[in-house]
Structure formats: C-alpha cells, structure tokens
Short mmCIF file of C-alpha atoms and ligand atoms in Angstrom, two decimals:
data_model
loop_
_atom_site.label_atom_id
_atom_site.label_comp_id
_atom_site.label_asym_id
_atom_site.label_seq_id
_atom_site.Cartn_x
_atom_site.Cartn_y
_atom_site.Cartn_z
CA MET C 1130 -19.86 -4.42 -65.18
CA GLY C 1131 -19.36 -6.45 -68.34
CA LYS C 1132 -21.89 -8.79 -67.07
CA LYS C 1133 -24.89 -10.19 -69.09
CA LEU C 1134 -28.06 -10.66 -67.28
CA LEU C 1135 -31.45 -12.11 -68.35
CA LEU C 1136 -34.65 -11.89 -66.29
CA LYS C 1137 -37.34 -14.18 -67.66
CA ASN C 1138 -41.05 -14.97 -66.73
CA ILE C 1139 -41.52 -11.39 -65.17
CA LYS C 1140 -45.15 -11.13 -64.17
CA THR C 1141 -45.23 -7.53 -65.25
CA LEU C 1142 -42.31 -5.36 -66.50
CA VAL C 1143 -43.31 -1.88 -65.60
CA GLN C 1144 -42.57 1.54 -67.20
CA VAL C 1145 -41.23 0.23 -70.61
CA ARG C 1146 -40.46 2.91 -73.16
CA ASP C 1147 -38.72 2.23 -76.31
CA THR C 1148 -37.33 5.79 -76.50
CA ALA C 1149 -36.38 8.02 -73.62
CA VAL C 1150 -39.06 10.66 -72.84
CA GLU C 1151 -38.18 13.78 -71.08
CA TRP C 1152 -41.25 13.76 -68.77
CA VAL C 1153 -44.84 12.81 -68.92
CA ALA C 1154 -47.51 15.33 -68.23
CA GLY C 1155 -51.21 15.73 -67.75
CA ALA C 1156 -53.42 12.90 -69.17
CA ASP C 1157 -50.41 11.04 -70.31
CA MET C 1158 -49.45 10.41 -66.75
CA LYS C 1159 -52.26 7.84 -66.68
CA GLN C 1160 -50.34 5.71 -69.14
CA LEU C 1161 -47.71 3.35 -67.67
CA PRO C 1162 -46.57 1.16 -70.42
CA SER C 1163 -46.03 -2.34 -69.13
CA ILE C 1164 -45.53 -5.95 -70.51
CA GLU C 1165 -47.15 -8.90 -68.90
CA ASN C 1166 -45.06 -12.08 -68.93
CA ALA C 1167 -41.89 -10.49 -70.06
CA TRP C 1168 -38.14 -10.84 -70.23
CA LEU C 1169 -35.46 -8.14 -69.71
CA ALA C 1170 -31.78 -8.33 -70.93
CA CYS C 1171 -28.98 -6.23 -69.42
CA ASP C 1172 -25.45 -6.02 -70.75
CA ASP C 1173 -22.53 -4.05 -69.27
CA GLY C 1174 -24.51 -2.29 -66.67
CA LEU C 1175 -27.22 -1.04 -69.16
CA ILE C 1176 -30.60 -2.20 -70.26
CA ALA C 1177 -30.10 -3.99 -73.63
CA ASP C 1178 -33.51 -5.26 -74.62
CA TYR C 1179 -36.93 -6.59 -73.55
CA GLY C 1180 -39.97 -8.25 -74.83
CA SER C 1181 -42.78 -10.73 -74.16
CA MET C 1182 -41.92 -14.34 -73.28
CA GLU C 1183 -43.98 -15.34 -76.28
CA ASP C 1184 -41.09 -13.86 -78.39
CA PHE C 1185 -38.43 -15.13 -76.13
CA PRO C 1186 -34.98 -14.58 -77.90
CA GLY C 1187 -33.11 -17.62 -79.11
CA ILE C 1188 -30.03 -17.31 -77.06
CA THR C 1189 -26.82 -18.86 -78.58
CA ASP C 1190 -24.25 -17.47 -76.19
CA TRP C 1191 -25.10 -18.65 -72.71
CA LYS C 1192 -21.59 -18.22 -71.42
CA ASP C 1193 -21.31 -15.73 -68.63
CA LEU C 1194 -25.17 -15.12 -68.82
CA GLU C 1195 -26.78 -14.98 -65.52
CA VAL C 1196 -30.49 -16.04 -65.74
CA ILE C 1197 -33.09 -15.09 -63.11
CA ASP C 1198 -36.51 -16.64 -63.05
CA CYS C 1199 -38.94 -13.89 -61.98
CA THR C 1200 -42.15 -15.93 -61.93
CA GLY C 1201 -44.91 -14.12 -59.93
CA LYS C 1202 -42.81 -11.05 -59.45
CA ILE C 1203 -42.86 -7.54 -60.81
CA VAL C 1204 -39.87 -5.67 -62.16
CA MET C 1205 -39.76 -1.81 -61.98
CA PRO C 1206 -37.20 0.83 -62.77
CA SER C 1207 -35.66 2.08 -59.57
CA TYR C 1208 -37.29 5.26 -58.09
CA ALA C 1209 -35.53 8.63 -58.75
CA ASP C 1210 -35.66 10.66 -55.57
CA SER C 1211 -35.12 14.19 -56.67
CA HIS C 1212 -35.27 15.98 -53.34
CA THR C 1213 -33.36 14.83 -50.19
CA HIS C 1214 -31.25 16.10 -47.35
CA ILE C 1215 -29.75 12.62 -46.42
CA VAL C 1216 -26.44 14.22 -45.34
CA TYR C 1217 -27.04 15.38 -41.73
CA ALA C 1218 -25.89 14.76 -38.14
CA GLY C 1219 -27.93 13.36 -35.29
CA ASN C 1220 -31.59 13.68 -35.15
CA ARG C 1221 -34.57 15.76 -34.02
CA GLU C 1222 -37.09 13.52 -32.41
CA GLY C 1223 -37.29 15.87 -29.37
CA GLU C 1224 -38.83 18.49 -31.64
CA PHE C 1225 -41.11 15.79 -32.95
CA VAL C 1226 -42.46 15.29 -29.36
CA ASP C 1227 -42.62 19.05 -28.74
CA ARG C 1228 -44.94 19.28 -31.91
CA ILE C 1229 -47.19 16.46 -30.57
CA LYS C 1230 -47.55 18.54 -27.46
CA GLY C 1231 -48.63 21.41 -29.39
CA LEU C 1232 -45.76 23.62 -30.65
CA THR C 1233 -45.61 24.46 -34.37
CA TYR C 1234 -42.70 23.98 -36.76
CA GLU C 1235 -42.48 27.80 -37.04
CA GLU C 1236 -42.47 28.19 -33.19
CA ILE C 1237 -39.76 25.57 -32.72
CA ALA C 1238 -37.60 27.24 -35.34
CA SER C 1239 -38.10 30.71 -33.70
CA LYS C 1240 -36.62 29.36 -30.48
CA GLY C 1241 -33.44 28.28 -32.30
CA GLY C 1242 -34.61 24.71 -32.97
CA GLY C 1243 -35.36 23.37 -36.45
CA ILE C 1244 -32.64 23.85 -39.21
CA LEU C 1245 -30.45 25.73 -36.73
CA ASN C 1246 -30.53 22.91 -34.30
CA SER C 1247 -29.29 20.51 -37.03
CA ALA C 1248 -26.66 23.04 -38.03
CA GLN C 1249 -25.31 23.09 -34.51
CA LEU C 1250 -25.09 19.38 -34.48
CA LEU C 1251 -23.46 19.20 -37.94
CA ASN C 1252 -20.76 21.79 -36.90
CA LYS C 1253 -19.69 19.48 -34.06
CA THR C 1254 -19.58 16.44 -36.33
CA SER C 1255 -16.28 15.46 -38.24
CA GLU C 1256 -16.47 14.80 -41.90
CA ASP C 1257 -15.74 11.27 -41.37
CA ASN C 1258 -18.41 10.81 -38.83
CA LEU C 1259 -20.94 12.75 -40.98
CA PHE C 1260 -20.03 10.46 -43.95
CA GLN C 1261 -20.76 7.24 -41.96
CA GLN C 1262 -24.05 8.56 -40.76
CA SER C 1263 -25.03 9.57 -44.26
CA LEU C 1264 -23.78 6.42 -45.86
CA ASN C 1265 -26.15 4.40 -43.64
CA ARG C 1266 -29.08 6.44 -44.91
CA PHE C 1267 -27.87 6.09 -48.48
CA HIS C 1268 -27.79 2.41 -48.18
CA GLU C 1269 -31.22 2.46 -46.42
CA VAL C 1270 -32.85 4.32 -49.39
CA ILE C 1271 -31.20 2.11 -52.03
CA ALA C 1272 -32.54 -1.08 -50.33
CA HIS C 1273 -36.04 0.62 -50.50
CA GLY C 1274 -35.69 0.90 -54.30
CA THR C 1275 -33.99 4.36 -54.86
CA GLY C 1276 -31.78 4.16 -57.89
CA ALA C 1277 -30.89 7.89 -58.33
CA ILE C 1278 -30.79 10.67 -55.91
CA GLU C 1279 -30.35 14.38 -55.32
CA ILE C 1280 -28.77 15.58 -52.00
CA LYS C 1281 -28.58 18.90 -50.54
CA SER C 1282 -26.32 20.86 -48.27
CA GLY C 1283 -27.83 23.37 -46.01
CA TYR C 1284 -27.26 22.25 -42.50
CA GLY C 1285 -23.75 23.83 -42.50
CA LEU C 1286 -24.59 27.61 -42.77
CA SER C 1287 -20.86 28.47 -42.72
CA LEU C 1288 -18.29 28.20 -45.46
CA GLU C 1289 -16.43 25.33 -43.64
CA SER C 1290 -19.48 23.36 -42.71
CA GLU C 1291 -21.22 23.71 -46.16
CA LEU C 1292 -18.07 22.54 -47.72
CA LYS C 1293 -17.94 19.59 -45.38
CA MET C 1294 -21.54 18.59 -46.26
CA LEU C 1295 -20.77 18.84 -50.13
CA ARG C 1296 -17.49 16.85 -49.66
CA VAL C 1297 -19.50 14.14 -48.09
CA ILE C 1298 -21.88 14.18 -51.05
CA LYS C 1299 -18.81 13.88 -53.28
CA ARG C 1300 -17.53 10.88 -51.43
CA LEU C 1301 -20.93 9.25 -51.83
CA LYS C 1302 -20.83 10.09 -55.53
CA GLU C 1303 -17.41 8.45 -55.75
CA LEU C 1304 -18.77 5.12 -54.54
CA ASN C 1305 -20.41 4.99 -58.10
CA LEU C 1306 -23.44 3.03 -56.86
CA ILE C 1307 -26.23 5.26 -58.26
CA PRO C 1308 -26.25 8.64 -59.91
CA ILE C 1309 -26.09 11.46 -57.32
CA LYS C 1310 -26.80 15.20 -58.03
CA ALA C 1311 -25.44 17.71 -55.41
CA THR C 1312 -27.29 20.90 -54.53
CA PHE C 1313 -25.85 23.87 -52.53
CA LEU C 1314 -28.52 25.08 -50.13
CA GLY C 1315 -26.51 27.60 -48.14
CA ALA C 1316 -29.65 29.73 -48.14
CA HIS C 1317 -31.73 27.18 -46.06
CA ALA C 1318 -31.87 29.49 -43.02
CA VAL C 1319 -30.13 32.51 -41.53
CA PRO C 1320 -27.56 31.21 -38.99
CA LYS C 1321 -27.53 32.65 -35.45
CA GLU C 1322 -24.42 34.80 -35.90
CA PHE C 1323 -26.29 36.62 -38.63
CA LYS C 1324 -29.62 37.13 -36.91
CA GLU C 1325 -29.45 40.78 -37.14
CA ASN C 1326 -27.55 40.84 -40.40
CA LYS C 1327 -29.20 38.75 -42.91
CA GLU C 1328 -27.55 40.82 -45.75
CA GLY C 1329 -24.26 39.80 -44.24
CA TYR C 1330 -25.13 36.19 -44.62
CA ILE C 1331 -26.42 36.56 -48.24
CA ARG C 1332 -23.01 38.35 -49.07
CA LEU C 1333 -21.25 35.42 -47.40
CA ILE C 1334 -23.12 32.98 -49.73
CA ILE C 1335 -22.62 35.03 -52.84
CA ASP C 1336 -19.01 36.28 -52.33
CA GLU C 1337 -17.41 33.33 -50.47
CA MET C 1338 -19.39 30.13 -50.46
CA LEU C 1339 -20.42 30.13 -54.19
CA PRO C 1340 -16.92 30.77 -55.53
CA ALA C 1341 -15.36 28.08 -53.17
CA ILE C 1342 -17.94 25.48 -54.16
CA ALA C 1343 -17.57 26.20 -57.90
CA SER C 1344 -13.85 25.94 -57.81
CA GLU C 1345 -14.03 22.62 -56.23
CA LYS C 1346 -16.87 21.61 -58.53
CA LEU C 1347 -18.89 20.39 -55.46
CA ALA C 1348 -22.46 21.15 -56.68
CA ASP C 1349 -24.79 20.72 -59.63
CA TYR C 1350 -27.62 22.91 -58.37
CA ILE C 1351 -28.39 25.81 -56.22
CA ASP C 1352 -31.46 25.90 -53.89
CA VAL C 1353 -33.03 28.48 -51.64
CA PHE C 1354 -35.71 28.12 -48.90
CA CYS C 1355 -38.01 30.89 -50.18
CA GLU C 1356 -40.32 31.39 -47.09
CA LYS C 1357 -41.62 33.88 -44.44
CA GLY C 1358 -38.67 33.90 -41.79
CA TYR C 1359 -36.19 32.64 -44.26
CA PHE C 1360 -35.49 34.23 -47.66
CA THR C 1361 -37.92 36.53 -49.55
CA ALA C 1362 -38.56 36.10 -53.29
CA ALA C 1363 -36.23 38.99 -54.14
CA GLU C 1364 -33.38 37.49 -52.04
CA THR C 1365 -34.04 34.06 -53.56
CA GLN C 1366 -33.77 35.52 -57.04
CA ARG C 1367 -30.51 37.32 -56.14
CA ILE C 1368 -29.04 34.17 -54.84
CA LEU C 1369 -30.20 31.91 -57.59
CA GLU C 1370 -28.71 34.38 -60.26
CA ALA C 1371 -25.42 34.38 -58.46
CA GLY C 1372 -25.39 30.63 -58.52
CA LEU C 1373 -26.34 30.57 -62.13
CA LYS C 1374 -23.18 32.68 -62.91
CA GLN C 1375 -21.18 30.00 -61.34
CA GLY C 1376 -22.81 27.27 -63.50
CA LEU C 1377 -25.35 26.02 -60.85
CA ILE C 1378 -28.90 25.38 -62.04
CA PRO C 1379 -31.69 26.63 -59.67
CA LYS C 1380 -34.17 24.48 -57.63
CA VAL C 1381 -36.49 26.17 -55.10
CA HIS C 1382 -38.19 25.22 -51.79
CA ALA C 1383 -41.36 27.24 -52.45
CA GLU C 1384 -44.85 27.89 -50.95
CA GLN C 1385 -44.39 25.27 -48.22
CA LEU C 1386 -45.58 27.19 -45.08
CA SER C 1387 -47.11 30.27 -46.72
CA HIS C 1388 -47.40 31.82 -50.26
CA SER C 1389 -44.11 33.46 -50.85
CA ASN C 1390 -43.77 33.78 -54.61
CA GLY C 1391 -41.27 31.06 -54.77
CA ILE C 1392 -42.83 29.52 -57.82
CA LYS C 1393 -42.83 32.74 -59.71
CA THR C 1394 -39.11 33.32 -58.86
CA ALA C 1395 -38.21 29.73 -59.80
CA VAL C 1396 -39.96 30.03 -63.20
CA ASN C 1397 -38.28 33.40 -63.77
CA CYS C 1398 -34.95 31.75 -63.21
CA ASN C 1399 -35.74 28.69 -65.24
CA ALA C 1400 -35.42 26.44 -62.22
CA ILE C 1401 -35.34 22.73 -63.15
CA SER C 1402 -37.78 21.97 -60.25
CA VAL C 1403 -39.80 23.88 -57.64
CA ASP C 1404 -40.66 21.88 -54.59
CA HIS C 1405 -43.17 21.53 -51.79
CA LEU C 1406 -46.05 23.74 -53.15
CA GLU C 1407 -48.58 23.39 -50.34
CA PHE C 1408 -49.71 27.07 -50.91
CA CYS C 1409 -49.56 26.90 -54.80
CA SER C 1410 -52.27 29.09 -56.31
CA ASP C 1411 -54.12 28.96 -59.58
CA ASP C 1412 -51.96 31.74 -60.98
CA ASP C 1413 -48.89 29.65 -60.12
CA ILE C 1414 -50.30 26.68 -61.93
CA ALA C 1415 -50.81 28.95 -65.08
CA LEU C 1416 -47.14 30.18 -64.72
CA LEU C 1417 -45.80 26.56 -64.42
CA LYS C 1418 -47.73 25.68 -67.64
CA LYS C 1419 -45.53 28.04 -69.60
CA SER C 1420 -42.32 26.79 -68.12
CA LYS C 1421 -39.93 23.72 -68.13
CA THR C 1422 -39.81 23.79 -64.32
CA MET C 1423 -40.98 20.47 -62.68
CA PRO C 1424 -43.54 20.95 -59.96
CA THR C 1425 -42.45 18.49 -57.29
CA ILE C 1426 -44.56 17.35 -54.30
CA LEU C 1427 -42.86 16.12 -51.10
CA PRO C 1428 -45.71 14.10 -49.34
CA GLY C 1429 -43.54 13.06 -46.43
CA ALA C 1430 -43.16 16.66 -45.23
CA ALA C 1431 -46.73 17.59 -45.58
CA TYR C 1432 -47.66 14.38 -43.75
CA PHE C 1433 -45.15 14.76 -40.97
CA LEU C 1434 -45.98 18.50 -40.29
CA ASN C 1435 -49.76 18.08 -41.00
CA LEU C 1436 -49.62 20.69 -43.66
CA PRO C 1437 -52.44 21.31 -46.18
CA LEU C 1438 -52.02 19.06 -49.18
CA PRO C 1439 -50.35 20.59 -52.36
CA PRO C 1440 -52.79 20.62 -55.35
CA ALA C 1441 -51.10 17.69 -57.30
CA ARG C 1442 -54.42 16.45 -58.67
CA LYS C 1443 -55.33 19.88 -59.89
CA MET C 1444 -51.83 20.34 -61.65
CA ILE C 1445 -52.16 17.03 -63.47
CA ASP C 1446 -55.67 17.88 -64.57
CA ALA C 1447 -54.34 21.20 -65.83
CA GLY C 1448 -51.96 19.43 -68.05
CA LEU C 1449 -48.86 19.71 -65.90
CA PRO C 1450 -46.30 17.09 -65.18
CA VAL C 1451 -45.71 16.38 -61.53
CA ALA C 1452 -42.93 14.66 -59.69
CA PHE C 1453 -42.93 13.15 -56.23
CA ALA C 1454 -39.84 12.85 -53.96
CA SER C 1455 -39.15 12.01 -50.33
CA ASP C 1456 -37.50 15.14 -48.92
CA TYR C 1457 -35.57 12.80 -46.50
CA ASN C 1458 -34.41 15.27 -43.66
CA PRO C 1459 -34.32 15.19 -39.88
CA GLY C 1460 -36.91 18.00 -39.37
CA SER C 1461 -39.82 17.50 -41.74
CA SER C 1462 -39.52 14.10 -43.25
CA PRO C 1463 -37.37 11.59 -41.56
CA SER C 1464 -38.00 8.90 -44.07
CA GLY C 1465 -36.70 8.13 -47.56
CA ASN C 1466 -38.94 5.35 -48.42
CA MET C 1467 -40.29 6.03 -51.97
CA ASN C 1468 -42.73 3.12 -51.78
CA PHE C 1469 -44.41 5.11 -48.97
CA VAL C 1470 -44.16 8.20 -51.08
CA LEU C 1471 -46.21 6.17 -53.80
CA SER C 1472 -48.76 5.28 -51.18
CA MET C 1473 -49.16 8.89 -50.11
CA ALA C 1474 -49.52 9.97 -53.72
CA CYS C 1475 -52.40 7.57 -54.20
CA ILE C 1476 -54.12 7.71 -50.87
CA GLN C 1477 -53.80 11.39 -50.01
CA TYR C 1478 -53.40 13.06 -53.38
CA LYS C 1479 -55.67 10.74 -55.47
CA LEU C 1480 -53.04 9.87 -58.09
CA THR C 1481 -53.70 6.54 -59.83
CA PRO C 1482 -50.84 3.93 -59.29
CA GLU C 1483 -49.87 4.78 -62.93
CA GLU C 1484 -49.63 8.49 -62.26
CA ALA C 1485 -47.69 7.93 -59.01
CA ILE C 1486 -45.18 5.66 -60.60
CA ASN C 1487 -44.60 8.00 -63.44
CA ALA C 1488 -44.16 10.87 -60.88
CA ALA C 1489 -41.61 8.91 -58.85
CA THR C 1490 -39.59 7.50 -61.79
CA ILE C 1491 -39.36 9.49 -65.02
CA ASN C 1492 -40.73 12.85 -63.82
CA SER C 1493 -38.44 12.91 -60.75
CA ALA C 1494 -35.55 11.81 -62.93
CA TYR C 1495 -36.24 14.87 -65.21
CA ALA C 1496 -36.03 17.05 -61.95
CA MET C 1497 -32.44 16.20 -61.74
CA HIS C 1498 -31.56 16.10 -65.48
CA LEU C 1499 -31.54 12.34 -65.46
CA SER C 1500 -34.49 11.36 -67.64
CA GLY C 1501 -32.04 10.29 -70.41
CA ASN C 1502 -30.26 7.85 -67.93
CA VAL C 1503 -32.73 6.38 -65.55
CA GLY C 1504 -36.49 6.45 -64.72
CA SER C 1505 -37.76 3.89 -67.32
CA ILE C 1506 -36.97 0.51 -68.83
CA THR C 1507 -35.38 1.79 -72.04
CA PRO C 1508 -32.52 0.31 -74.01
CA GLY C 1509 -29.35 2.20 -73.19
CA LYS C 1510 -30.43 3.45 -69.74
CA ARG C 1511 -28.67 2.23 -66.63
CA ALA C 1512 -29.80 -1.09 -65.51
CA ASN C 1513 -31.07 0.16 -62.11
CA PHE C 1514 -34.28 -1.74 -61.19
CA PHE C 1515 -35.88 -3.89 -58.55
CA ILE C 1516 -37.72 -7.27 -58.42
CA THR C 1517 -40.64 -7.36 -56.06
CA LYS C 1518 -41.88 -10.35 -53.86
CA GLU C 1519 -44.66 -12.37 -55.50
CA ILE C 1520 -47.54 -9.79 -55.83
CA ASN C 1521 -50.59 -9.55 -58.06
CA SER C 1522 -50.05 -6.19 -59.70
CA TYR C 1523 -48.06 -2.98 -59.37
CA SER C 1524 -50.96 -1.32 -57.72
CA PHE C 1525 -50.20 -3.58 -54.75
CA ILE C 1526 -47.06 -1.48 -53.95
CA PRO C 1527 -48.97 1.76 -53.02
CA TYR C 1528 -51.93 -0.28 -51.68
CA SER C 1529 -49.76 -2.19 -49.23
CA PHE C 1530 -48.57 0.91 -47.53
CA ALA C 1531 -45.47 0.81 -45.34
CA ASN C 1532 -44.82 -2.74 -46.23
CA HIS C 1533 -41.50 -3.99 -47.61
CA LEU C 1534 -42.13 -5.64 -50.94
CA ILE C 1535 -38.98 -5.46 -52.67
CA GLU C 1536 -37.02 -8.71 -52.90
CA GLU C 1537 -33.95 -7.64 -54.86
CA VAL C 1538 -32.33 -4.48 -56.02
CA PHE C 1539 -30.11 -4.27 -59.07
CA LEU C 1540 -27.77 -1.47 -59.85
CA ASN C 1541 -25.71 -1.19 -63.08
CA GLY C 1542 -27.10 -4.67 -63.90
CA CYS C 1543 -25.49 -6.23 -60.73
CA LYS C 1544 -27.39 -7.54 -57.55
CA TYR C 1545 -27.09 -5.05 -54.84
CA THR C 1546 -25.90 -6.13 -51.49
CA ARG C 1547 -24.44 -3.80 -48.73
O1 NIG R 2449 -37.45 20.49 -47.18
N1 NIG R 2449 -38.26 23.41 -45.98
C1 NIG R 2449 -37.23 23.50 -45.63
N2 NIG R 2449 -36.32 22.53 -45.56
C2 NIG R 2449 -36.55 21.25 -45.18
C3 NIG R 2449 -36.64 20.99 -43.72
C4 NIG R 2449 -35.53 21.37 -42.93
C5 NIG R 2449 -35.54 20.88 -41.56
O2 NIG R 2449 -36.64 21.13 -40.78
O3 NIG R 2449 -34.46 20.43 -41.13
C6 NIG R 2449 -37.70 20.66 -45.97
O4 NIG R 2449 -38.75 20.37 -45.57
FE1 FE R 2450 -36.24 20.00 -48.58
#
C-alpha cells in the first residue's frame, strides 16, 4: 500500500461509475459505462481517478509513481464471486464418471456419495492440510480475475468440522489479499449419524453450532440447501431465523433440483441472495421483484449436472437484477473461472456481454454486501482489477470461451504474484 500507480493508453476501461451504485437491474443491465483510450490512477490501494487520454492529467509528482502502458489492452474491475465452496478436501471425479455412465446426482447422493462423501474426506483432513488445499484454489481463482469472494462451510456437518472449515476461511481472510465473506452452511445435508433423526441435526445446528460460530465471529452469513431430500422450506426458515438471531444474514440454495419454495423462504427472511434457481417460477419472479434479495445464477452447476437453465433472461426482462457466480465446489461445479461464467451467461443464458459483466461484478458484489467496495471502477473503491492481453473488445472475453486472456491482476493497487 501507499503506492501510486498510473495506467495509461488503456484501450477500454470497463465498468466506470463515478458514484457507487448498489446494483443494476432490468434494462439498465445493458449499460456498461466504459471509456476508450483511458487512464486510471490508484493511490494507497484505492482507485483515485480516471479519464480519457485526451484529458491526461498534468503530473508534477512523478516520484514513486509506477506507470504502466496498456496499449491495446482492456482493464476491468475484478470479478466478485458471491457463491463458492472452495474450502474442501479431495475431489469427486469418481462420481463424475458414475454420472457419465448414467447415475443421477440424486442417486449418487442417496448411496452416501455427494456432499456426504466430501464430508467424510474433510473429517479425515487436518486443518493445516485443508488450508493448503484451499489456498491453492484461492490463488487459482485470483489468477483468473476474482477480486472478492464468498466461501461457505458445509462439508463438515459436525461442530468440530464446521468450525475447522470456518477457521480455514478465517485464515484465508487474514492473508488480506481480497475481501472474503464467510458463510455457515451447516444445513448443507443431513449427516449419516442423523439419517433417522433430522430434527436432532437441526437442533445441533441451532443449539450448538450457531452459538459457537457466533462467539468466535467466524461467519457473516447463514445458508441452507432448501431441497427435496435435504431441508424443507419450513426447516430452512427455522434455521435462517436462528442464524439471524446470532447476527448472520441469510443466503439460500434454492430451486436447484426441484421447486421447493426456497425463494419464498429467502424473500420472507430478507436474504441478501437466493442462488441456483433452475426451477424458479413466474410467481417467484414476482416475489423477487418486491424484495432486496439478489437472484444469483450458478451456470457452472447447471452445466456440470446438465440441469435445465434458470430463467435469467426472463428475470432481467421482468426488471430484476441478476448476479452470476461460480459455485466452485467438488460435486457440482469444480471450476471457479469467472471468465467461463461470463461465457456461459452469454452463450447459454443469452445475456449480452454488458449484462454478463454487470452480473459478475457489481451485482455479485451486492450479493455479499460489497458493492460499496468493489465491482466497478469508482474513486475510493479498492484497486482490484485486471489487465487483459491485447484484445479488440471486452466482448472477446466471453466470446473466447475457456481461454486465458488475463495478463496481469492487481489487488489493492499492487501487481499480484503468487
Ligand atoms: O451449490 N447444491 C448444493 N450444494 C452444492 C453442491 C454440493 C456438492 O455436491 O458437493 C451446490 O451445487
Ligand atoms: Fe453452492
């Protein structure tokens, strides 16, 4: 920090907003304010100013000023990835092969695979080992352009292992690389020991896990997998309300595999976001319109599990804001590459590149209460952004799917290297 940085000759400076907006919704999502042939100045880790090269500032104090020439390159605010599970142990490529051979995600889960498989692996893994595995993924997503992230627990499913996961998230936070929000997802699945006693597990979440997590201040949010075979809408509401009492704001995994009234519950509890939404109905869209809850699409999970596509286009056309995030996790989306998320948003969901970039920056920042800190090039926001290779336009990023177009990542105004 304390450093002064000037980027000049930027081909396009993307997502410039003079004042911070909370989110962009409906037809406004088509607007992506950008400056051609631009400069950007950062000071002390924050965005200081920007403009067109035609009005290049007369700099008198060149001392300690690092200047970067961005001729032919595009500068974008880093992605905000508002839904991930990057803290996990091992992997589940065996289940991936089982699904190719014909088993469904639900069939694998009912045989003790799925989330319970990851929970078993995580239980056997030490906190230090879990931290190392998670740290690798953390650096991987930063190199792909993520500059703020939400990370969930939910592969512990016991007091001790949920705390282990949340302590790993805390250690990642303490690296002070990018803003991190921690979510307690104890209600991700019912563990084996409670197979015949779901009520007992809900009591464990409410009476033991939540107070312990709150007293160590280990979480910002509470989340529930509201789904057939997992937690009902009534159970979801009960768990979210218990979390709220401990100061945790709700987020919900909703309508992913079936319509389970997760959206209705999330809106009732003033959730900051409601995520997945494959089985979102027209009534749900009407409910969301009256709320401050951010509908969040996780295209990686729908792609990986071959699920029906959530109605993102319909939501935007109805005037809603929409966020896109990666859902990076070992079972339904083993990738956290937000560039590919942009491609899926455009190719499968028919968002324009402008809508997709708004969805993956400012709107996803809102879904973790960070739209005042990141998600746009705005004076006073954190200088977290990336410089692309030489490309013609920002549309080339989603167009050139699965390619690596980022040349350099900057966090807090400093060049990021692992
Ligand atoms: O967001 N939907 C529930 N949870 C995760 C997947 C969990 C897993 O299979 O490990 C998700 O898709
Ligand atoms: Fe998830």
